[in-house]
Every structure is written in structure tokens, then in C-alpha cells.
Short mmCIF file of C-alpha atoms in Angstrom, two decimals:
data_model
loop_
_atom_site.label_atom_id
_atom_site.label_comp_id
_atom_site.label_asym_id
_atom_site.label_seq_id
_atom_site.Cartn_x
_atom_site.Cartn_y
_atom_site.Cartn_z
CA MET A 1 -15.79 16.50 30.25
CA THR A 2 -12.55 14.73 31.16
CA ASP A 3 -9.33 15.08 29.16
CA ASN A 4 -9.75 11.49 27.94
CA GLU A 5 -13.30 12.12 26.72
CA ARG A 6 -12.23 15.31 24.97
CA ALA A 7 -9.35 13.48 23.23
CA ALA A 8 -11.67 10.63 22.15
CA ARG A 9 -14.16 13.11 20.69
CA SER A 10 -11.39 14.93 18.80
CA LEU A 11 -10.08 11.63 17.37
CA ARG A 12 -13.60 10.60 16.28
CA HIS A 13 -13.91 13.95 14.54
CA LEU A 14 -10.55 13.41 12.78
CA LEU A 15 -11.77 10.03 11.47
CA GLN A 16 -14.47 11.91 9.55
CA THR A 17 -11.80 13.85 7.63
CA ALA A 18 -11.31 12.73 4.02
CA GLY A 19 -8.79 9.87 3.79
CA ASN A 20 -8.89 8.95 7.47
CA GLY A 21 -11.94 6.66 7.25
CA SER A 22 -9.90 3.72 5.95
CA CYS A 23 -6.56 2.23 6.99
CA ALA A 24 -3.61 4.21 5.62
CA ASP A 25 -1.81 1.01 4.66
CA CYS A 26 -4.33 -1.65 3.57
CA GLY A 27 -7.54 0.31 3.00
CA ALA A 28 -9.65 -1.56 5.57
CA ASP A 29 -12.70 0.46 6.66
CA ASN A 30 -13.08 2.13 10.06
CA PRO A 31 -9.52 2.10 11.44
CA GLU A 32 -9.45 1.86 15.22
CA TRP A 33 -5.75 2.57 15.82
CA GLY A 34 -3.45 5.51 15.29
CA SER A 35 0.31 5.83 14.82
CA CYS A 36 1.57 8.54 17.16
CA SER A 37 4.93 8.33 15.36
CA LEU A 38 3.60 8.96 11.84
CA GLY A 39 0.21 10.60 12.26
CA VAL A 40 -1.81 7.99 10.33
CA PHE A 41 -4.96 6.05 11.16
CA ILE A 42 -4.60 2.27 10.73
CA CYS A 43 -6.46 -1.00 11.32
CA LEU A 44 -5.75 -3.54 14.07
CA GLY A 45 -3.80 -5.85 11.71
CA CYS A 46 -1.50 -3.12 10.40
CA SER A 47 -1.04 -1.70 13.93
CA GLY A 48 0.66 -4.99 14.89
CA ILE A 49 3.15 -4.56 12.04
CA HIS A 50 3.80 -0.91 12.98
CA ARG A 51 4.47 -1.94 16.58
CA ASN A 52 7.40 -4.05 15.35
CA LEU A 53 9.12 -1.11 13.63
CA PRO A 54 11.60 0.13 16.26
CA SER A 55 11.92 3.80 15.38
CA ILE A 56 8.34 4.56 14.30
CA GLY A 57 6.31 1.91 16.09
CA LYS A 58 4.33 3.90 18.66
CA VAL A 59 0.65 3.04 18.12
CA LYS A 60 -2.44 3.57 20.28
CA SER A 61 -6.03 2.39 20.25
CA LEU A 62 -8.38 5.26 19.40
CA CYS A 63 -10.92 3.97 21.91
CA LEU A 64 -8.99 2.26 24.70
CA SER A 65 -5.72 4.20 25.04
CA ARG A 66 -5.06 7.47 26.83
CA TRP A 67 -4.08 10.22 24.35
CA GLU A 68 -2.09 13.33 25.25
CA ASP A 69 -3.30 16.63 23.77
CA SER A 70 0.00 16.93 21.91
CA GLU A 71 -0.56 13.52 20.28
CA VAL A 72 -4.07 14.46 19.15
CA GLN A 73 -2.66 17.72 17.75
CA PHE A 74 0.06 15.71 15.94
CA MET A 75 -2.59 13.49 14.31
CA SER A 76 -4.67 16.51 13.25
CA GLU A 77 -1.65 18.15 11.57
CA ARG A 78 -0.96 15.03 9.53
CA GLY A 79 -3.55 12.38 8.65
CA ASN A 80 -3.67 9.66 6.00
CA ASP A 81 -3.83 11.78 2.84
CA ALA A 82 -0.94 14.05 3.83
CA MET A 83 1.28 11.15 4.87
CA ARG A 84 0.37 9.19 1.74
CA ALA A 85 1.48 12.17 -0.34
CA LYS A 86 4.80 12.09 1.51
CA TYR A 87 5.56 8.36 1.83
CA GLU A 88 4.02 7.25 -1.49
CA ALA A 89 5.17 10.26 -3.52
CA THR A 90 7.13 8.23 -6.07
CA LEU A 91 5.41 4.84 -5.73
CA PRO A 92 6.06 3.06 -9.06
CA VAL A 93 3.05 1.70 -10.95
CA TYR A 94 4.40 -1.88 -10.81
CA TYR A 95 4.83 -2.00 -7.00
CA TYR A 96 2.00 -4.05 -5.55
CA LYS A 97 0.05 -2.09 -2.95
CA PRO A 98 -1.67 -4.72 -0.79
CA THR A 99 -5.24 -4.59 0.51
CA TYR A 100 -6.61 -5.97 3.78
CA ARG A 101 -7.35 -9.23 1.92
CA ASP A 102 -3.66 -9.87 1.17
CA CYS A 103 -1.25 -12.03 3.14
CA GLN A 104 0.89 -10.85 6.05
CA ALA A 105 4.17 -10.95 4.09
CA LEU A 106 2.89 -8.48 1.48
CA LYS A 107 1.42 -6.10 4.06
CA GLU A 108 4.48 -6.18 6.31
CA GLN A 109 6.94 -5.48 3.50
CA TRP A 110 4.74 -2.72 2.08
CA ILE A 111 4.70 -0.97 5.46
CA ARG A 112 8.45 -1.46 5.94
CA ALA A 113 9.23 -0.26 2.40
CA LYS A 114 7.04 2.80 2.86
CA TYR A 115 7.97 4.04 6.34
CA GLU A 116 11.10 2.20 7.51
CA ARG A 117 13.10 2.15 4.27
CA GLN A 118 11.27 5.18 2.78
CA GLU A 119 11.66 3.79 -0.71
CA PHE A 120 9.01 6.01 -2.31
CA THR A 121 9.83 9.50 -1.00
CA GLU A 122 12.53 10.57 -3.52
CA ASP A 123 12.17 10.66 -7.28
CA SER A 124 15.86 10.02 -7.90
CA LYS A 125 16.08 6.87 -5.80
CA LYS A 126 16.94 3.76 -7.86
CA LEU A 127 14.84 0.86 -6.62
CA ILE A 128 16.22 -2.68 -6.48
CA TYR A 129 13.14 -4.02 -8.30
CA GLU A 130 14.32 -2.29 -11.47
CA ASP A 131 17.78 -3.91 -11.59
CA GLU A 132 18.59 -5.39 -15.01
CA ARG A 133 19.31 -8.75 -13.39
CA LYS A 134 18.10 -10.33 -10.18
CA GLU A 135 19.64 -13.60 -9.04
CA GLY A 136 19.11 -15.69 -5.92
CA MET A 137 18.10 -18.97 -4.33
CA LEU A 138 14.50 -19.97 -3.72
CA MET A 139 13.06 -23.16 -2.28
CA LYS A 140 11.14 -24.80 -5.15
CA ARG A 141 8.70 -27.70 -4.94
CA GLY A 142 9.69 -30.70 -7.07
CA ARG A 143 7.19 -31.45 -9.83
CA ASP A 144 7.07 -35.20 -9.17
CA ASN A 145 8.26 -35.84 -5.60
CA GLY A 146 6.75 -32.80 -3.85
CA GLN A 147 10.00 -31.99 -2.01
CA PHE A 148 11.15 -28.38 -1.68
CA LEU A 149 14.77 -27.96 -2.80
CA ASN A 150 17.05 -24.94 -3.16
CA ARG A 151 17.14 -23.70 -6.76
CA ARG A 152 18.91 -20.78 -8.43
CA PHE A 153 16.58 -18.29 -10.09
CA VAL A 154 17.60 -15.51 -12.49
CA LEU A 155 15.28 -12.71 -13.64
CA CYS A 156 16.59 -10.77 -16.63
CA LEU A 157 14.97 -7.45 -17.48
CA THR A 158 16.54 -7.06 -20.92
CA ASP A 159 15.29 -10.33 -22.43
CA GLY A 160 12.20 -10.52 -20.20
CA THR A 161 12.78 -14.03 -18.81
CA LEU A 162 12.75 -15.83 -15.49
CA LYS A 163 15.07 -18.85 -15.53
CA TYR A 164 15.74 -21.47 -12.91
CA TYR A 165 18.59 -23.97 -12.61
CA THR A 166 18.65 -27.32 -10.85
CA LYS A 167 22.42 -27.12 -10.23
CA LEU A 168 24.39 -24.11 -9.05
CA ASP A 169 26.98 -24.43 -11.83
CA ALA A 170 24.52 -25.46 -14.57
CA LYS A 171 25.05 -23.68 -17.89
CA GLU A 172 21.54 -24.31 -19.21
CA PRO A 173 18.38 -23.51 -17.25
CA LYS A 174 15.78 -26.15 -16.44
CA ALA A 175 13.17 -23.68 -17.70
CA ALA A 176 13.11 -20.17 -19.19
CA VAL A 177 9.80 -18.40 -18.74
CA LYS A 178 8.81 -15.29 -20.66
CA VAL A 179 7.46 -12.64 -18.28
CA GLU A 180 4.58 -11.80 -20.62
CA SER A 181 3.10 -15.30 -20.22
CA MET A 182 3.72 -15.45 -16.47
CA ASN A 183 1.65 -14.76 -13.38
CA ALA A 184 2.70 -14.73 -9.72
CA CYS A 185 0.52 -14.66 -6.61
CA PHE A 186 1.06 -15.34 -2.93
CA GLN A 187 -0.35 -18.67 -1.70
CA PRO A 188 0.75 -19.10 1.95
CA ASP A 189 -2.11 -21.42 2.92
CA LYS A 190 -1.90 -23.62 -0.16
CA ILE A 191 1.90 -23.95 -0.03
CA GLY A 192 2.00 -24.20 3.77
CA ASN A 193 4.55 -21.40 4.19
CA PRO A 194 3.83 -17.73 5.09
CA ASN A 195 6.14 -16.65 2.24
CA GLY A 196 4.78 -19.08 -0.37
CA LEU A 197 4.56 -17.80 -3.96
CA GLN A 198 2.88 -19.55 -6.90
CA ILE A 199 4.28 -18.79 -10.35
CA THR A 200 2.24 -19.88 -13.34
CA TYR A 201 3.06 -19.69 -17.02
CA LEU A 202 1.87 -21.09 -20.32
CA LYS A 203 3.90 -23.90 -21.84
CA ASP A 204 2.56 -25.06 -25.24
CA HIS A 205 -0.84 -23.52 -24.36
CA VAL A 206 -0.96 -25.49 -21.09
CA THR A 207 -0.66 -23.86 -17.65
CA ARG A 208 2.38 -24.89 -15.61
CA ASN A 209 2.59 -24.18 -11.86
CA ILE A 210 5.78 -23.58 -9.88
CA PHE A 211 5.62 -23.25 -6.08
CA VAL A 212 8.43 -21.43 -4.26
CA TYR A 213 9.19 -19.76 -0.95
CA HIS A 214 12.03 -18.02 0.87
CA ASP A 215 12.58 -17.83 4.62
CA SER A 216 12.81 -14.03 4.32
CA SER A 217 9.51 -12.26 3.61
CA LYS A 218 11.49 -9.29 2.25
CA GLU A 219 13.31 -11.50 -0.26
CA ILE A 220 10.16 -13.16 -1.63
CA VAL A 221 8.25 -9.84 -1.86
CA ASP A 222 11.29 -8.34 -3.64
CA TRP A 223 11.09 -11.17 -6.19
CA PHE A 224 7.37 -10.57 -6.63
CA ASN A 225 7.76 -6.84 -7.29
CA SER A 226 10.80 -7.43 -9.51
CA ILE A 227 8.66 -9.75 -11.68
CA ARG A 228 6.01 -7.01 -11.90
CA ALA A 229 8.68 -4.44 -12.84
CA ALA A 230 9.97 -6.75 -15.60
CA GLN A 231 6.42 -7.26 -16.89
CA LEU A 232 5.83 -3.50 -17.03
CA HIS A 233 9.15 -3.03 -18.87
CA TYR A 234 8.03 -5.59 -21.48
CA LEU A 235 4.55 -4.04 -21.82
CA LYS A 236 5.94 -0.53 -22.37
CA VAL A 237 7.98 -1.87 -25.29
CA ALA A 238 5.11 -3.99 -26.66
CA PHE A 239 2.50 -1.22 -26.31
CA PRO A 240 4.44 2.05 -26.66
CA GLY A 241 1.32 4.26 -26.74
CA ALA A 242 -0.33 2.77 -23.65
CA THR A 243 -0.54 4.64 -20.35
CA ASP A 244 0.49 3.22 -16.97
CA VAL A 245 -3.19 3.06 -15.96
CA GLU A 246 -3.91 0.87 -19.02
CA LEU A 247 -0.91 -1.40 -18.42
CA LYS A 248 -1.27 -1.91 -14.65
CA PRO A 249 -4.14 -4.48 -14.92
CA LYS A 250 -1.93 -6.60 -17.21
CA LEU A 251 0.60 -7.20 -14.41
CA THR A 252 0.34 -10.11 -11.95
CA ARG A 253 -3.14 -10.91 -10.71
CA SER A 254 -4.71 -12.98 -7.97
CA PHE A 255 -6.94 -15.87 -8.99
CA LEU A 256 -10.64 -15.02 -9.03
CA LYS A 257 -11.50 -18.08 -6.94
CA GLU A 258 -10.06 -21.43 -5.84
CA GLY A 259 -11.54 -24.39 -4.03
CA TYR A 260 -12.87 -27.92 -4.24
CA MET A 261 -15.77 -29.06 -6.43
CA GLU A 262 -16.77 -32.46 -7.77
CA LYS A 263 -16.91 -33.06 -11.51
CA THR A 264 -17.84 -35.79 -13.95
CA GLY A 265 -16.33 -36.68 -17.32
CA PRO A 266 -17.35 -35.69 -20.88
CA ARG A 267 -19.83 -38.57 -21.27
CA GLN A 268 -21.48 -37.51 -18.00
CA ARG A 269 -21.80 -41.15 -16.97
CA GLU A 270 -18.53 -41.35 -15.04
CA GLY A 271 -18.49 -40.97 -11.27
CA PHE A 272 -18.20 -37.47 -9.79
CA LYS A 273 -14.67 -36.94 -8.45
CA LYS A 274 -13.41 -34.29 -6.06
CA ARG A 275 -10.97 -31.90 -7.75
CA TRP A 276 -9.22 -28.64 -6.84
CA PHE A 277 -10.37 -25.80 -9.12
CA THR A 278 -8.63 -22.54 -9.97
CA LEU A 279 -10.41 -19.76 -11.89
CA ASP A 280 -7.77 -17.58 -13.53
CA HIS A 281 -9.82 -15.06 -15.48
CA ARG A 282 -11.18 -17.08 -18.45
CA ARG A 283 -9.35 -20.32 -17.63
CA LEU A 284 -11.03 -22.72 -15.20
CA MET A 285 -8.41 -25.34 -14.33
CA TYR A 286 -8.86 -28.47 -12.26
CA PHE A 287 -6.23 -30.48 -10.42
CA LYS A 288 -6.12 -33.74 -8.52
CA ASP A 289 -4.04 -31.96 -5.85
CA PRO A 290 -3.81 -28.18 -5.24
CA LEU A 291 0.00 -28.36 -5.62
CA ASP A 292 0.08 -30.26 -8.92
CA ALA A 293 2.42 -28.82 -11.55
CA TYR A 294 -0.10 -29.31 -14.37
CA ALA A 295 -3.89 -29.20 -14.49
CA LYS A 296 -5.78 -32.39 -15.37
CA GLY A 297 -7.96 -30.23 -17.59
CA GLU A 298 -8.95 -26.68 -18.45
CA VAL A 299 -12.24 -25.06 -19.46
CA PHE A 300 -12.25 -21.79 -21.40
CA LEU A 301 -15.01 -19.36 -20.45
CA GLY A 302 -15.88 -17.10 -23.38
CA HIS A 303 -18.59 -14.45 -23.68
CA ARG A 304 -22.27 -15.27 -23.23
CA ASP A 305 -23.03 -13.91 -26.74
CA ASN A 306 -20.86 -16.72 -28.14
CA GLY A 307 -22.78 -19.58 -26.57
CA TYR A 308 -21.41 -19.72 -22.99
CA ARG A 309 -23.93 -20.19 -20.18
CA VAL A 310 -23.89 -20.93 -16.45
CA ASN A 311 -26.90 -22.74 -14.99
CA ILE A 312 -27.83 -23.87 -11.50
CA GLY A 313 -28.33 -27.64 -11.13
CA LEU A 314 -27.57 -30.57 -13.45
CA PRO A 315 -29.22 -31.33 -16.81
CA ALA A 316 -32.32 -33.56 -16.62
CA GLY A 317 -31.49 -37.25 -16.65
CA THR A 318 -27.92 -36.86 -15.39
CA HIS A 319 -26.61 -39.97 -13.63
CA TYR A 320 -25.40 -38.54 -10.31
CA ASN A 321 -23.50 -40.55 -7.69
CA GLY A 322 -21.48 -37.86 -5.90
CA SER A 323 -21.69 -36.74 -2.29
CA TRP A 324 -22.23 -32.98 -2.83
CA GLN A 325 -25.68 -31.69 -3.72
CA TYR A 326 -25.23 -28.10 -4.96
CA ALA A 327 -24.73 -28.35 -8.70
CA VAL A 328 -23.51 -25.94 -11.42
CA THR A 329 -23.51 -26.56 -15.18
CA ILE A 330 -21.28 -24.61 -17.56
CA GLN A 331 -22.35 -24.74 -21.20
CA THR A 332 -19.75 -24.00 -23.87
CA PRO A 333 -20.33 -24.17 -27.66
CA GLU A 334 -18.70 -27.65 -27.66
CA ARG A 335 -20.08 -29.36 -24.54
CA SER A 336 -21.43 -29.01 -21.01
CA PHE A 337 -19.32 -29.29 -17.85
CA LEU A 338 -21.01 -30.56 -14.70
CA PHE A 339 -19.86 -29.65 -11.19
CA THR A 340 -21.17 -30.00 -7.64
CA CYS A 341 -20.30 -27.88 -4.59
CA GLU A 342 -20.32 -28.79 -0.92
CA THR A 343 -22.56 -25.88 0.20
CA ASP A 344 -25.09 -23.54 -1.34
CA LEU A 345 -22.79 -20.60 -0.43
CA GLU A 346 -19.97 -22.12 -2.49
CA GLN A 347 -22.38 -22.80 -5.35
CA LYS A 348 -23.57 -19.17 -5.38
CA ASP A 349 -20.00 -17.84 -5.15
CA TRP A 350 -18.75 -19.96 -8.06
CA MET A 351 -21.80 -18.98 -10.14
CA ARG A 352 -21.24 -15.29 -9.39
CA HIS A 353 -17.64 -15.49 -10.59
CA PHE A 354 -18.54 -17.55 -13.70
CA ASN A 355 -21.30 -15.10 -14.66
CA ASP A 356 -18.96 -12.12 -14.13
CA VAL A 357 -16.43 -13.70 -16.50
CA ILE A 358 -18.87 -14.58 -19.30
CA SER A 359 -20.39 -11.08 -19.06
CA THR A 360 -17.00 -9.40 -19.62
CA PRO A 361 -16.15 -8.45 -23.25
CA MET A 362 -13.32 -10.50 -24.76
CA SER A 363 -10.02 -9.06 -25.99
CA PRO A 364 -8.52 -10.02 -29.38
CA GLN A 365 -5.90 -12.15 -27.56
CA GLU A 366 -8.68 -14.04 -25.75
CA TYR A 367 -10.36 -14.89 -29.06
CA THR A 368 -7.05 -16.49 -30.10
CA VAL A 369 -7.02 -18.57 -26.91
CA GLU A 370 -10.66 -19.53 -27.46
CA ALA A 371 -9.83 -20.73 -30.99
CA TYR A 372 -7.09 -22.99 -29.56
CA PHE A 373 -9.53 -24.54 -27.07
CA LYS A 374 -12.13 -25.14 -29.83
CA HIS A 375 -9.49 -26.77 -32.02
CA LYS A 376 -8.36 -28.98 -29.11
CA HIS A 377 -11.89 -30.24 -28.53
#
């Protein structure tokens, strides 16, 4: 057996060790790369980020590279679990730990924060995300003209608000958003910028979208985690007996699903029109354009025990003049909503998400939202 074959066998054996079977940074299964600088097993995507870190960027393919015995020994003495215990020792509950599904900006800054800046190794370290006030400029998309312009944003931990100003010297903000009614998620493809962030909040029971970006991925990820820190601060005051594990799911969330469907109006005689749909837990919103500030309409999805149903196809006798054939009908206690999808895969995916939502028990707050929707209709 050659030295190379012996090293490859040893590395394969190490991958069977607990913790090493998924990427140390994003959790992707079956990592095929190793960091000789840190002693962790990582996926191809994360290996590219590691390679750009000057001091700790030595990575090798587990299958294709030549490994020295000393390097294999180094990996065996460390491994993902041990290094996680070191580099994530004081990871705060609000800091978003990306998965392989997340965008490049989130993954890169997570890896840099963890290994390069070593933000989570010391308990006493004060993190910038917890500052009482964060202020800076972000490029914000205009509600009406679609242009991105520089705007001043201020996040205040003590009063739990995010404010933005249209003029640098403005005394009054254009909007002041309470962190408890706010969500933030990365939308690079939708916004057309790798650092694009969508902020949504409720304004008079209606969802308002704000689209922002910053040229620096570190700056936009810092904003994102600062918003999450402010949300956790609010929740700890609002729910003093709750544990971190209970509060974490109440922080920012990604949308369950987005994409185009066709829909018809309430009389079900209007033409089917193509709309952009966003499923944000129990709110199904539809927009003429994915970057619209306000939805054209919203559907509340309650629990199946309360008269909510999802059916394949359209009701008998429906006048259909659309171009997409794969139909879904949502029944609520007030009315039915009719949609069509472009492919059967999309139809099945939407139905899976809808059924998951209406099978999930409702919280007291969600019953309040449901009552508003019933009153509106």
C-alpha cells in the first residue's frame, strides 16, 4: 500500500467519526475537503471560502490531494466536534448559523467571524451586534420608482426600533419599525445583488417590504445579526420566563416558499393572472412584481380543524382561461382561492407547504390575526 493510499484510508476512517460526516460550517452531508490549518472537514463550497482566508486557508481534497502523515495526524487530533467546541464556545443564540441552503454572504461571514475574527471563543468578548445603537448607510429601493438610493438607518436596542431617514440631516424618520413586528431575510437573487436583504414588517395589519443592500457583505450580515440581537432583547423582556431555545424560533425566518402562480379573482370569473407569491408562515401574499413594497392581497391559512383545506385541481364548473394547467384550491371559512402552477412539481411543492401550515396548531396571537382577516372579508 502506498503512502497516498494509506492516507486516503485514514481520512475515510476519520469521516466516520461522530461530527465529521457533515461540513463543519454549513452542515452539508459528506464533506470532501479538509482544512489542514484548522483540522475540520468541510464541503466544496465552504472550502472555497476557507481558501480566501490568508492565515488559515490551507485546504485539501480528501480524495484528490496528497496528504502528509503529519497532516492526517493533525486532522485526527482535532475534527469537527472539537473545533466547534473551541470556535463556537460562546456563540450567542441570536447569531444566525447558516446552512448549505443559505447565500454566499451569510456563509462567508459566518466562517470569517468564527475562525478569522474568532468572535465566539471568549465569554467576555463584547460583540458589535449587541451595541445599544447601530447606525449606517444602506442602499434602499424606492417604493415607487424602483431606484436604489443611499439611506441612513438607525437600529436602537433600548426602544426596539429600526428607523430610516431619507435625508442625512432629517430630524424625523421616514419610518420607525418595531423589531417585534419585523422580519429580515437574504434575497440576493430577487434583489439582484449578492448582499441583498429584504426587511418586512406589519403596518396597519398589512405587510410592507423594504429591499436594501450594502457593497460590503460583512456590513449587511452585521445588520442582519444586529436585528436578531435586538429581537431577542425585546423577547426576553416580553417573555421573562422563556428559555433561549423557546425564543430562538421567534427571531428572523426565511419564507417557506416563493414563486409564480396564476390566480383568479373572488368571483372566479375573472381571467387568471400571473402573480408572485410569498408564503410567510400563515400569510400567503401575492404581488404584481417580486419587488413591490405592498402585496396586492393576502390569504390567511388557519388550521384544518377550523375549515381550511387544500385541494388539487379547480372546483367543477370553473371558467379557466389561463396558460398553466396544474391547479391548487385553498378553501377558507369565507371563500375559495384558485391558483395554477406551471409544473406538477411546483404544484406538489406548494401543496406540501400549504398542508404543513394548516396542520400546525395555531398560537393565541395567530387567532388574533385570523380574526382580523375574517373581519376584513
